[in-house]
Coordinates of C-alpha atoms in Angstrom, one line a residue:
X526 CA 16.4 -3.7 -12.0
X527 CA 19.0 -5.4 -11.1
X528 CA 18.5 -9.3 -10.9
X529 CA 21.9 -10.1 -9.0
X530 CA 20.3 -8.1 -6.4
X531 CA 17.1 -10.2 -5.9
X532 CA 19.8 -13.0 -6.5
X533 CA 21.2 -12.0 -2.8
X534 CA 18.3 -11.5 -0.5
X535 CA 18.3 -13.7 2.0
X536 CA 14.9 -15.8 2.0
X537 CA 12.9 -17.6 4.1
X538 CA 13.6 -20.6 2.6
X539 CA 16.8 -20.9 3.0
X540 CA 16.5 -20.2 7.1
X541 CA 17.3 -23.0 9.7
X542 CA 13.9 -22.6 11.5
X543 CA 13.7 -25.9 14.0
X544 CA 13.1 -24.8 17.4
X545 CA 13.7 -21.0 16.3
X546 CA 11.9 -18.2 18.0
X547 CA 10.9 -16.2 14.7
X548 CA 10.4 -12.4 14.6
X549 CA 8.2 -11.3 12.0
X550 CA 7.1 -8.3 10.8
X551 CA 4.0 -8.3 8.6
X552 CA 1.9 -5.3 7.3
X553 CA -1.3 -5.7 8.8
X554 CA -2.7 -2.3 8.6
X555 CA -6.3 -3.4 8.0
X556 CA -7.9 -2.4 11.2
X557 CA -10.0 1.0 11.2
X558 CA -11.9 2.2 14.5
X559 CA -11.1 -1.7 15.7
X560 CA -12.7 -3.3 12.8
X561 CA -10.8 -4.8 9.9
X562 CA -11.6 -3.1 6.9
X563 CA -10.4 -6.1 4.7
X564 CA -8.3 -9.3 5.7
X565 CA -6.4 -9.3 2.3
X566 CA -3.2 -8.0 3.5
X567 CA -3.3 -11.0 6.6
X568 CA -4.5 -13.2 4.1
X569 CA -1.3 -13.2 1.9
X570 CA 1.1 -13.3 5.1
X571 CA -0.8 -17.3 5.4
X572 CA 2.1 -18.4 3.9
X573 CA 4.9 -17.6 5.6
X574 CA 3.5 -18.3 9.1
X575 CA 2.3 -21.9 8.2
X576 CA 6.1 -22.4 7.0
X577 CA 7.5 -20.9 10.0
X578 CA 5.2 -23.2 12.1
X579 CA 5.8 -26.3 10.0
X580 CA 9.7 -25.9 9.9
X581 CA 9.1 -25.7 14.1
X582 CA 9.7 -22.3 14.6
X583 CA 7.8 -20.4 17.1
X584 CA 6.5 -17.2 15.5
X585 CA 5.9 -13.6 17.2
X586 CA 4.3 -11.0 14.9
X587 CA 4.0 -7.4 14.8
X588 CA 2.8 -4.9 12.3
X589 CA 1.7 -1.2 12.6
X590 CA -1.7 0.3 12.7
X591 CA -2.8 3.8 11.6
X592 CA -1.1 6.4 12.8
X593 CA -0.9 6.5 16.8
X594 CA 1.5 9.6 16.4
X595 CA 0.9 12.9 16.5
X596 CA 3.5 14.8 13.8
X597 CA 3.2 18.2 15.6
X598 CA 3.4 17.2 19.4
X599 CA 5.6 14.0 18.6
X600 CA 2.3 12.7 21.2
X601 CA 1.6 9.2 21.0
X602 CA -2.2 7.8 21.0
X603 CA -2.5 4.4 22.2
X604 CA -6.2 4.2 20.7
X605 CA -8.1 1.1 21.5
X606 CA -9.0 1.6 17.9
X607 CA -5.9 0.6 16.6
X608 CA -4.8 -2.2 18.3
X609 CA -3.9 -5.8 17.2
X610 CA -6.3 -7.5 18.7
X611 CA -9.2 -7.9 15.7
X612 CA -6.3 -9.1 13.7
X613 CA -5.2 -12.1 15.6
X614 CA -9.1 -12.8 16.6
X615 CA -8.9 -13.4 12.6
X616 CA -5.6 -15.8 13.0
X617 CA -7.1 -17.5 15.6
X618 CA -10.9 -18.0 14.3
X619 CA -9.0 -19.0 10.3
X620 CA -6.0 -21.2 11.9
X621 CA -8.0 -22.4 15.0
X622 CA -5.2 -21.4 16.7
X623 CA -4.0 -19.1 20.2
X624 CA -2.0 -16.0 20.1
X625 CA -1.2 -13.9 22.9
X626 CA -1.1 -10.5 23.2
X627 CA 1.2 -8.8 25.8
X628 CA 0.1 -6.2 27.6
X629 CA 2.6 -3.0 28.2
X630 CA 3.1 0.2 30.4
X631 CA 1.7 3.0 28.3
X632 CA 2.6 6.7 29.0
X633 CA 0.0 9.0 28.1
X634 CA 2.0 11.0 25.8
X635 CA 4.6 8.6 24.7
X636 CA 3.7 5.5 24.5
X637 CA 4.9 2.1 25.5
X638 CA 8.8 3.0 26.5
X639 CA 9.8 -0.4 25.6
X640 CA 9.3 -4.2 26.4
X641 CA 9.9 -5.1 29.7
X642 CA 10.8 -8.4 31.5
X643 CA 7.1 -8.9 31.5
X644 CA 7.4 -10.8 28.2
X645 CA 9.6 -14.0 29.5
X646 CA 6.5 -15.9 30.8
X647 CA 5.2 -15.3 27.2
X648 CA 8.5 -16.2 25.9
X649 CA 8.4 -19.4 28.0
X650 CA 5.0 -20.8 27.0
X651 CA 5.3 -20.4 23.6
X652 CA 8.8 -22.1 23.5
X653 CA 6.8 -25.2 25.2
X654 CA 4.0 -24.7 22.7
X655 CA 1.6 -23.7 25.3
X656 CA 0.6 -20.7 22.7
X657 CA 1.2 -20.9 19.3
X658 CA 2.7 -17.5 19.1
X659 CA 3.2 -14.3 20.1
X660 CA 1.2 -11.2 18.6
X661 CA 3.2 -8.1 19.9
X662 CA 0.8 -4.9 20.3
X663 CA 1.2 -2.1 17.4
X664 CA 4.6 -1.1 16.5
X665 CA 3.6 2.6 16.3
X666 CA 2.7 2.2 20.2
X667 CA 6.5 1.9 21.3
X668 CA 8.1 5.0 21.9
X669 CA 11.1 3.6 19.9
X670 CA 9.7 2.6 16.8
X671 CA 9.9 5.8 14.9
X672 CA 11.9 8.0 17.3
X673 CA 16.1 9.2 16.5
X674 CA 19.0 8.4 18.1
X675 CA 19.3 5.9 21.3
X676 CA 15.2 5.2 22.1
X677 CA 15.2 4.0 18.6
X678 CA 18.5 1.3 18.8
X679 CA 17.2 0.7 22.0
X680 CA 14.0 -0.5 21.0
X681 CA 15.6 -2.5 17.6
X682 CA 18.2 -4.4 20.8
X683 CA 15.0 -4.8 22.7
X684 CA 12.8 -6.7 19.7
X685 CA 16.1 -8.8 19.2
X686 CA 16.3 -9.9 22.1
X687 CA 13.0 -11.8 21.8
X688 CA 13.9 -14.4 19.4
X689 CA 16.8 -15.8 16.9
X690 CA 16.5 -14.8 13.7
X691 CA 14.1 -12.1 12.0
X692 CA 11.7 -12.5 8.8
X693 CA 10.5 -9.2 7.0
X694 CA 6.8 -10.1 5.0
X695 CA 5.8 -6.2 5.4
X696 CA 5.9 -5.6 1.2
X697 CA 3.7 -2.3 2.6
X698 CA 5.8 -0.9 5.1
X699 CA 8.7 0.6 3.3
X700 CA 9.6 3.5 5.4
X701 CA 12.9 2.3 7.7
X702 CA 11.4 2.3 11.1
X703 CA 12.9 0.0 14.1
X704 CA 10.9 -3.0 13.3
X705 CA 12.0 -3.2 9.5
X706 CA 15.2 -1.3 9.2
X707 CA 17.4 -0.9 12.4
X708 CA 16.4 -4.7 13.8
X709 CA 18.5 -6.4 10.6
X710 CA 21.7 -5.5 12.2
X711 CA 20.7 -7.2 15.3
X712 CA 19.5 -11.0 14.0
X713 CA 20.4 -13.0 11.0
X714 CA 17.7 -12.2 8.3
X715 CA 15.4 -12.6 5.7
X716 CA 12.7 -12.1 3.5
X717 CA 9.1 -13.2 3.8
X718 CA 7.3 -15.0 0.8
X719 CA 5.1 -12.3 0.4
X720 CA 7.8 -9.8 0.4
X721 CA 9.7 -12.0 -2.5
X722 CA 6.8 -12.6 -4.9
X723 CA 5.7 -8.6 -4.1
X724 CA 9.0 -7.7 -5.2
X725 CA 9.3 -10.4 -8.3
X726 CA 5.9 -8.7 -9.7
X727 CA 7.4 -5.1 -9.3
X728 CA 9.7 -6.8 -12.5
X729 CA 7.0 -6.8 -14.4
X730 CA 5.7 -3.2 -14.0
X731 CA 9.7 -2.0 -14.4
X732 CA 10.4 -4.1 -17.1
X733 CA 6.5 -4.4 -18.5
X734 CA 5.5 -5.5 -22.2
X735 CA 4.7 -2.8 -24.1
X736 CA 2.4 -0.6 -24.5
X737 CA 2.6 0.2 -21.1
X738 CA -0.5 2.0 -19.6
X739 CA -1.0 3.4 -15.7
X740 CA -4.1 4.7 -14.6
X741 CA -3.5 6.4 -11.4
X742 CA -5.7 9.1 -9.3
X743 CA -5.4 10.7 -5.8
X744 CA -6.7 12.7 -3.2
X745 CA -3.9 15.1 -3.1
X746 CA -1.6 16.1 -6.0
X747 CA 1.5 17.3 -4.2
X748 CA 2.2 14.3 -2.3
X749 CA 2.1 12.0 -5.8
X750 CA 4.6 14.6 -7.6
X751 CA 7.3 12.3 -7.4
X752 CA 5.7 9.0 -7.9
X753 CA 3.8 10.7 -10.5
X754 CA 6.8 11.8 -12.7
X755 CA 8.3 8.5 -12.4
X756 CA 5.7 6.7 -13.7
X757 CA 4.7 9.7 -16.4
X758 CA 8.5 8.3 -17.6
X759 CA 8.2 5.0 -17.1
X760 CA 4.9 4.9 -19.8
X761 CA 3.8 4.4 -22.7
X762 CA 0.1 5.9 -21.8
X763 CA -1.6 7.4 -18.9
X764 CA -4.8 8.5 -17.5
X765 CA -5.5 10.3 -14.9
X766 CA -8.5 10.3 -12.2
X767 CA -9.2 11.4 -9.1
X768 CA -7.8 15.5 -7.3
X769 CA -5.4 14.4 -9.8
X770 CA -6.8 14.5 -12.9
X771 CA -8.9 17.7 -11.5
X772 CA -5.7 19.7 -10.8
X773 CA -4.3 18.8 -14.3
X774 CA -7.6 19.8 -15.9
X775 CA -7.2 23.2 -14.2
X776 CA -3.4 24.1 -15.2
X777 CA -4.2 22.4 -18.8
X778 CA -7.2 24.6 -19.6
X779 CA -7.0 27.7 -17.6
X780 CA -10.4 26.4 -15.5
X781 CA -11.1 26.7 -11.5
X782 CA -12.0 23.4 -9.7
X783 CA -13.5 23.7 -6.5
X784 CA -11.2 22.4 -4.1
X785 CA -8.0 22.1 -6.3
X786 CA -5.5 24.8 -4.4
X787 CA -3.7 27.4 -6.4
X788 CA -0.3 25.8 -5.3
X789 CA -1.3 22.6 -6.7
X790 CA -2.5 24.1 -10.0
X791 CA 1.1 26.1 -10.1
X792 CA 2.8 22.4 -9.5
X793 CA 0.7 20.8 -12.6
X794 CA 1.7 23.3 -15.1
X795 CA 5.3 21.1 -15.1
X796 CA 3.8 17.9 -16.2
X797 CA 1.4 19.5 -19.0
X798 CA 3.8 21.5 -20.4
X799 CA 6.1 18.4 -20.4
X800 CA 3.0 16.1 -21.9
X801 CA 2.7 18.9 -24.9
X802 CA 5.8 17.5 -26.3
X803 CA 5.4 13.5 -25.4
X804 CA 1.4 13.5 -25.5
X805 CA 1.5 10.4 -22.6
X806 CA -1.9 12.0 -21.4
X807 CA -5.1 10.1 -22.3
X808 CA -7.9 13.0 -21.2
X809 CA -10.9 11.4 -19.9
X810 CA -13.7 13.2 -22.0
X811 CA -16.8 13.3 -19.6
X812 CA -16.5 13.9 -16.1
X813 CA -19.3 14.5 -13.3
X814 CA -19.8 17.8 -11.8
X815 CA -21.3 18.3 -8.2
X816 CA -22.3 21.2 -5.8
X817 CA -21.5 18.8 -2.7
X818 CA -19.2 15.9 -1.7
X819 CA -21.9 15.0 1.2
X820 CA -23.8 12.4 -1.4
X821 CA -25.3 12.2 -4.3
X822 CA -28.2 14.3 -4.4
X823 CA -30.6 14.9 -7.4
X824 CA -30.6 17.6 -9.2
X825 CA -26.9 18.8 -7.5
X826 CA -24.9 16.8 -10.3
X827 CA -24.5 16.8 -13.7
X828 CA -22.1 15.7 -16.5
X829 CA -20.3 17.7 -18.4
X830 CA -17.7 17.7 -21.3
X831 CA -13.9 18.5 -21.0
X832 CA -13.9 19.7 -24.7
X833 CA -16.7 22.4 -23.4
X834 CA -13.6 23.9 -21.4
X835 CA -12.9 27.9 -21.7
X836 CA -10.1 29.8 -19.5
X837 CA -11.3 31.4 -16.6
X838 CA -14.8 29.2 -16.0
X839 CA -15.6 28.3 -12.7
X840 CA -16.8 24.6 -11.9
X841 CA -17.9 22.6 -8.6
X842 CA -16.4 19.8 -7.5
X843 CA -15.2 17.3 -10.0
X844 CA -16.8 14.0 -8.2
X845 CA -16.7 11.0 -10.7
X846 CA -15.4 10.5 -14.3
X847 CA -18.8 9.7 -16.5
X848 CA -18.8 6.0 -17.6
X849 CA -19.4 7.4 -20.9
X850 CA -15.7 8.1 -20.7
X851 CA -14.4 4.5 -20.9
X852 CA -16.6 4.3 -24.3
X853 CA -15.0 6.9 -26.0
X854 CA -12.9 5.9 -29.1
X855 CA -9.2 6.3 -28.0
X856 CA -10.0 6.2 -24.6
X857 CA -11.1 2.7 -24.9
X858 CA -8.5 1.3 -27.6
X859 CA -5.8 2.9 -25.3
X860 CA -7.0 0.2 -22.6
X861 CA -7.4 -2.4 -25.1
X862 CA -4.5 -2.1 -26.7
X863 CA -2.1 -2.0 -23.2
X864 CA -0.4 -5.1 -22.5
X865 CA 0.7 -4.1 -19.0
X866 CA -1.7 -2.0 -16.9
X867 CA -0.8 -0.8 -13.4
X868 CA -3.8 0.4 -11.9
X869 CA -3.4 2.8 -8.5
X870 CA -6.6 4.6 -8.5
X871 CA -9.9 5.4 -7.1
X872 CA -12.0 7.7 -10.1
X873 CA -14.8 9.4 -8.1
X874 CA -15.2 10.5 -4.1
X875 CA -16.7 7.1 -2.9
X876 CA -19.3 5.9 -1.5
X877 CA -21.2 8.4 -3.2
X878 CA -19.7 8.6 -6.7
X879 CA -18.6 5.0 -7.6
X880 CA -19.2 4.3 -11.5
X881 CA -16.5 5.8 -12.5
X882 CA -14.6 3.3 -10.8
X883 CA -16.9 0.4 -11.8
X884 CA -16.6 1.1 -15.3
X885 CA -12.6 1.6 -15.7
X886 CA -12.4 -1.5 -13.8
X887 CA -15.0 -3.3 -16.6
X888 CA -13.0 -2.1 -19.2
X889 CA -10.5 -2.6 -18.4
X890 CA -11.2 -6.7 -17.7
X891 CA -12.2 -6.7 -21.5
X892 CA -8.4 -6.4 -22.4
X893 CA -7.6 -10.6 -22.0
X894 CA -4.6 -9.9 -23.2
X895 CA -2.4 -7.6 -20.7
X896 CA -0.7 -7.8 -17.5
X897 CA -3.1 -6.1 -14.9
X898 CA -1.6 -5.2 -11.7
X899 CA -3.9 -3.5 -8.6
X900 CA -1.3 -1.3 -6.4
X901 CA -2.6 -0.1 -2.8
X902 CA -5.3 -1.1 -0.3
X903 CA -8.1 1.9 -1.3
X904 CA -7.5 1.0 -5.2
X905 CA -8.2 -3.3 -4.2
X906 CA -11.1 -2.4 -1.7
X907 CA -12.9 -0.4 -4.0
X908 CA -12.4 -3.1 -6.6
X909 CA -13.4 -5.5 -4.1
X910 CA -16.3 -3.4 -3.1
X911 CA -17.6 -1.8 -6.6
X912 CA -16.8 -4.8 -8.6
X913 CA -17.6 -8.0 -6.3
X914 CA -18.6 -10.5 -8.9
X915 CA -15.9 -9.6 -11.6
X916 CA -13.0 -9.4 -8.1
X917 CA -13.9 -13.0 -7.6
X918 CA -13.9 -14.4 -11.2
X919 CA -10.4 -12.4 -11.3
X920 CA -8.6 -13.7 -7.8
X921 CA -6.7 -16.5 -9.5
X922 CA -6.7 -15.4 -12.5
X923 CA -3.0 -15.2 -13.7
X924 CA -3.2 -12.0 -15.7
X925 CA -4.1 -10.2 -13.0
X926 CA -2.5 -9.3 -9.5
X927 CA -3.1 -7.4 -6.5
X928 CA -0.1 -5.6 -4.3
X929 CA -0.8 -5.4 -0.9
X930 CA 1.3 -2.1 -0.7
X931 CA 0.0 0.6 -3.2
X932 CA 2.8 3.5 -1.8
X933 CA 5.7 1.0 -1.8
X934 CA 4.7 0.5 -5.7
X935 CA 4.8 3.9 -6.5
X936 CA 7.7 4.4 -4.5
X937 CA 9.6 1.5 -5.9
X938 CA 9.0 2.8 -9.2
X939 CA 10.5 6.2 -8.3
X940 CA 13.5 5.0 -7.2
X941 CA 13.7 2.6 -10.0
X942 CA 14.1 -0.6 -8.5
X943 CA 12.5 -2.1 -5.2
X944 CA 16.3 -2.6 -4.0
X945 CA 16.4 1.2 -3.6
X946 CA 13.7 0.9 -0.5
X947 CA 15.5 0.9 2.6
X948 CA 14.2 -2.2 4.3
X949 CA 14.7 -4.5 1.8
X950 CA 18.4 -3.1 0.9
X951 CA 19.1 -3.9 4.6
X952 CA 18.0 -7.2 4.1
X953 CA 20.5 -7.9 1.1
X954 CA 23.6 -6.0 2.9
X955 CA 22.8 -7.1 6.5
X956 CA 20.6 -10.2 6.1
X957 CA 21.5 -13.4 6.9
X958 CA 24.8 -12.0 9.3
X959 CA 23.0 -10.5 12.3

């Protein structure tokens, strides 16, 4: 990483706020079927809109939620589901505060076209403090915010034109969409605390003490490939859970996993015929078998053993790693032994099949030693959920920390530096100028 980098993003801090109208985009993708799953992600954003409010700026927040758009039709889904509303019902029941939310034009199949003159009555009352601030409705709502070509810089002018200078806190929303690429070149610029320690703590998983171990899973193995491969290099040790570690199994030992595709078996013959030479892999020796993913039934799972392998056996689905694993000999000195662990994974198809989870995450508390770092929101909920009493004893605990933004980690770490994701290098060239 280069520091000189992190040495030029513009920060919050160093903003002239005082009677400022403040843009800020935040990831707040916690709401699921209009409930928030878990207030984490608005928890850490705190922060940064007490500062803007105590420096007298007047804030106005967005964020995305789920994904409104179609990718086939280019259709977008203004779902009641997925609007902003629980979130600043949780701003304004913690801060005991009022945010309002304006209310749009919506065509059926593409959204909000843009912000219309609507908004200046808004505008004016939260300039005289009458709210105290402005929660625009979901990004992914606006026509603009992930269309090409002149709807997009049309709706990047249009969010400009609502305030004076523009704070990015959305560590989790890498990918450069309207609201945190194209709006830099509009308003002076800067980065969020959140964003700023997210980014210093990414340091310390490319630059980590040594030994070095990930433990990362998925649902699907063709989408982690690249991620995957960067951390596989970036290692000392890994292990593997999850579709992930089921589709290795299969190209390692010749087996079929039910539901692990032939072209995802043909794309994990790469990284174990590049693990024969560097050995990086740390098998997980017992691993639970299941006729069904619909629950945990009686009778319908069983454990089995990895070493009892032979080419050409058929096996169910693969629904949990045995806690028995996290006890085996080198599996257990591997954790013990790390002294940064980067955790991005869920072990076994939850709710149904959770201690697998329960015990990585127990063993990996016993190391007191390491640097322990949580990546994405299914890896800390799952903690959260599985693992209440040790999540607790663990929040300030300084050898441990919890990204909000599981992808942008992994997709840092690909590219080798969070300077490489597009939002934040737009930030450093384009910050702070307008």
């Amino acid at each position: 990483m280069d520091r000189r980098q992190g040495d030029s993003l513009p920060s919050i801090q160093d903003a002239e706020l005082e009677d400022k109208t403040v843009l800020v985009r935040f990831d707040h993708n916690v709401v699921k079927n209009g409930e928030i799953k878990d207030p984490f992600r608005i928890d850490r954003t705190i922060g940064t809109l007490f500062h803007i409010v105590e420096r007298g700026g007047r804030p106005i927040l967005m964020t995305h939620i789920g994904r409104p758009r179609d990718k086939e039709t280019g259709k977008i889904q203004c779902r009641e589901g997925e609007s902003v509303r629980p979130i600043v019902d949780y701003i304004e029941q913690k801060l005991h505060t009022r945010f309002f939310v304006p209310e749009f034009e919506i065509d059926p199949e593409k959204g909000i076209m843009g912000i219309d003159t609507s908004i200046n009555i808004a505008i004016r009352e939260l300039r005289s403090r009458k709210v105290s601030g402005i929660y625009l409705p979901n990004t992914r709502w606006f026509f603009g915010e992930e269309a090409k070509g002149p709807e997009r810089e049309r709706f990047a002018l249009q969010l400009a034109g609502l305030a004076d200078i523009y704070v990015n806190d959305a560590f989790g929303s890498w990918q450069p969409h309207a609201s945190t690429y194209d709006i830099v070149r509009h308003l002076p610029s800067c980065a969020g605390f959140l964003m700023q320690q997210e980014i210093k703590n990414l340091d310390r998983v490319l630059e980590p003490e040594r030994p070095f171990l990930a433990v990362v899973a998925g649902a699907k193995y063709d989408t982690k490939i690249g991620p995957l491969y960067a951390i596989y290099d970036k290692v000392d040790r890994i292990i593997l859970g999850g579709v992930i570690y089921n589709t290795y199994l299969c190209a390692r030992y010749g087996v079929r996993i039910k539901g692990v595709s032939d072209s995802d078996i043909n794309l994990a013959r790469e990284l174990v015929e590049k693990d024969k030479v560097t050995k990086k892999i740390i098998e997980l020796p017992f691993i639970v078998e299941s006729d069904t993913l619909e629950g945990r039934k009686e009778g319908h799972y069983k454990t089995i053993s990895v070493s009892d392998f032979k080419s050409g056996r058929e096996y169910g689905y693969i629904a949990d790693i045995d806690p028995a694993s996290f006890r085996d000999g080198k599996v257990h000195a591997t954790i013990l032994d790390a002294r940064t662990i980067l955790v991005n994974a869920v072990m076994g198809f939850t709710p149904h099949f959770i201690e697998g989870s329960q015990a990585l995450d127990h063993t990996i508390d016993e190391n007191r030693d390491a640097i322990k770092m949580y990546g994405g929101g299914d890896t800390l909920q799952e903690f959260k959920n599985l693992c209440p009493g040790l999540y607790l004893s663990v929040m300030d605990n300084a050898r441990y920390y919890f990204f909000t933004g599981g992808g942008t980690v992994l997709t840092a770490i690909g590219k080798g530096s969070p300077y490489g994701l597009q939002p934040i290098r737009a930030l450093i060239e384009k910050g702070g100028r307008g």
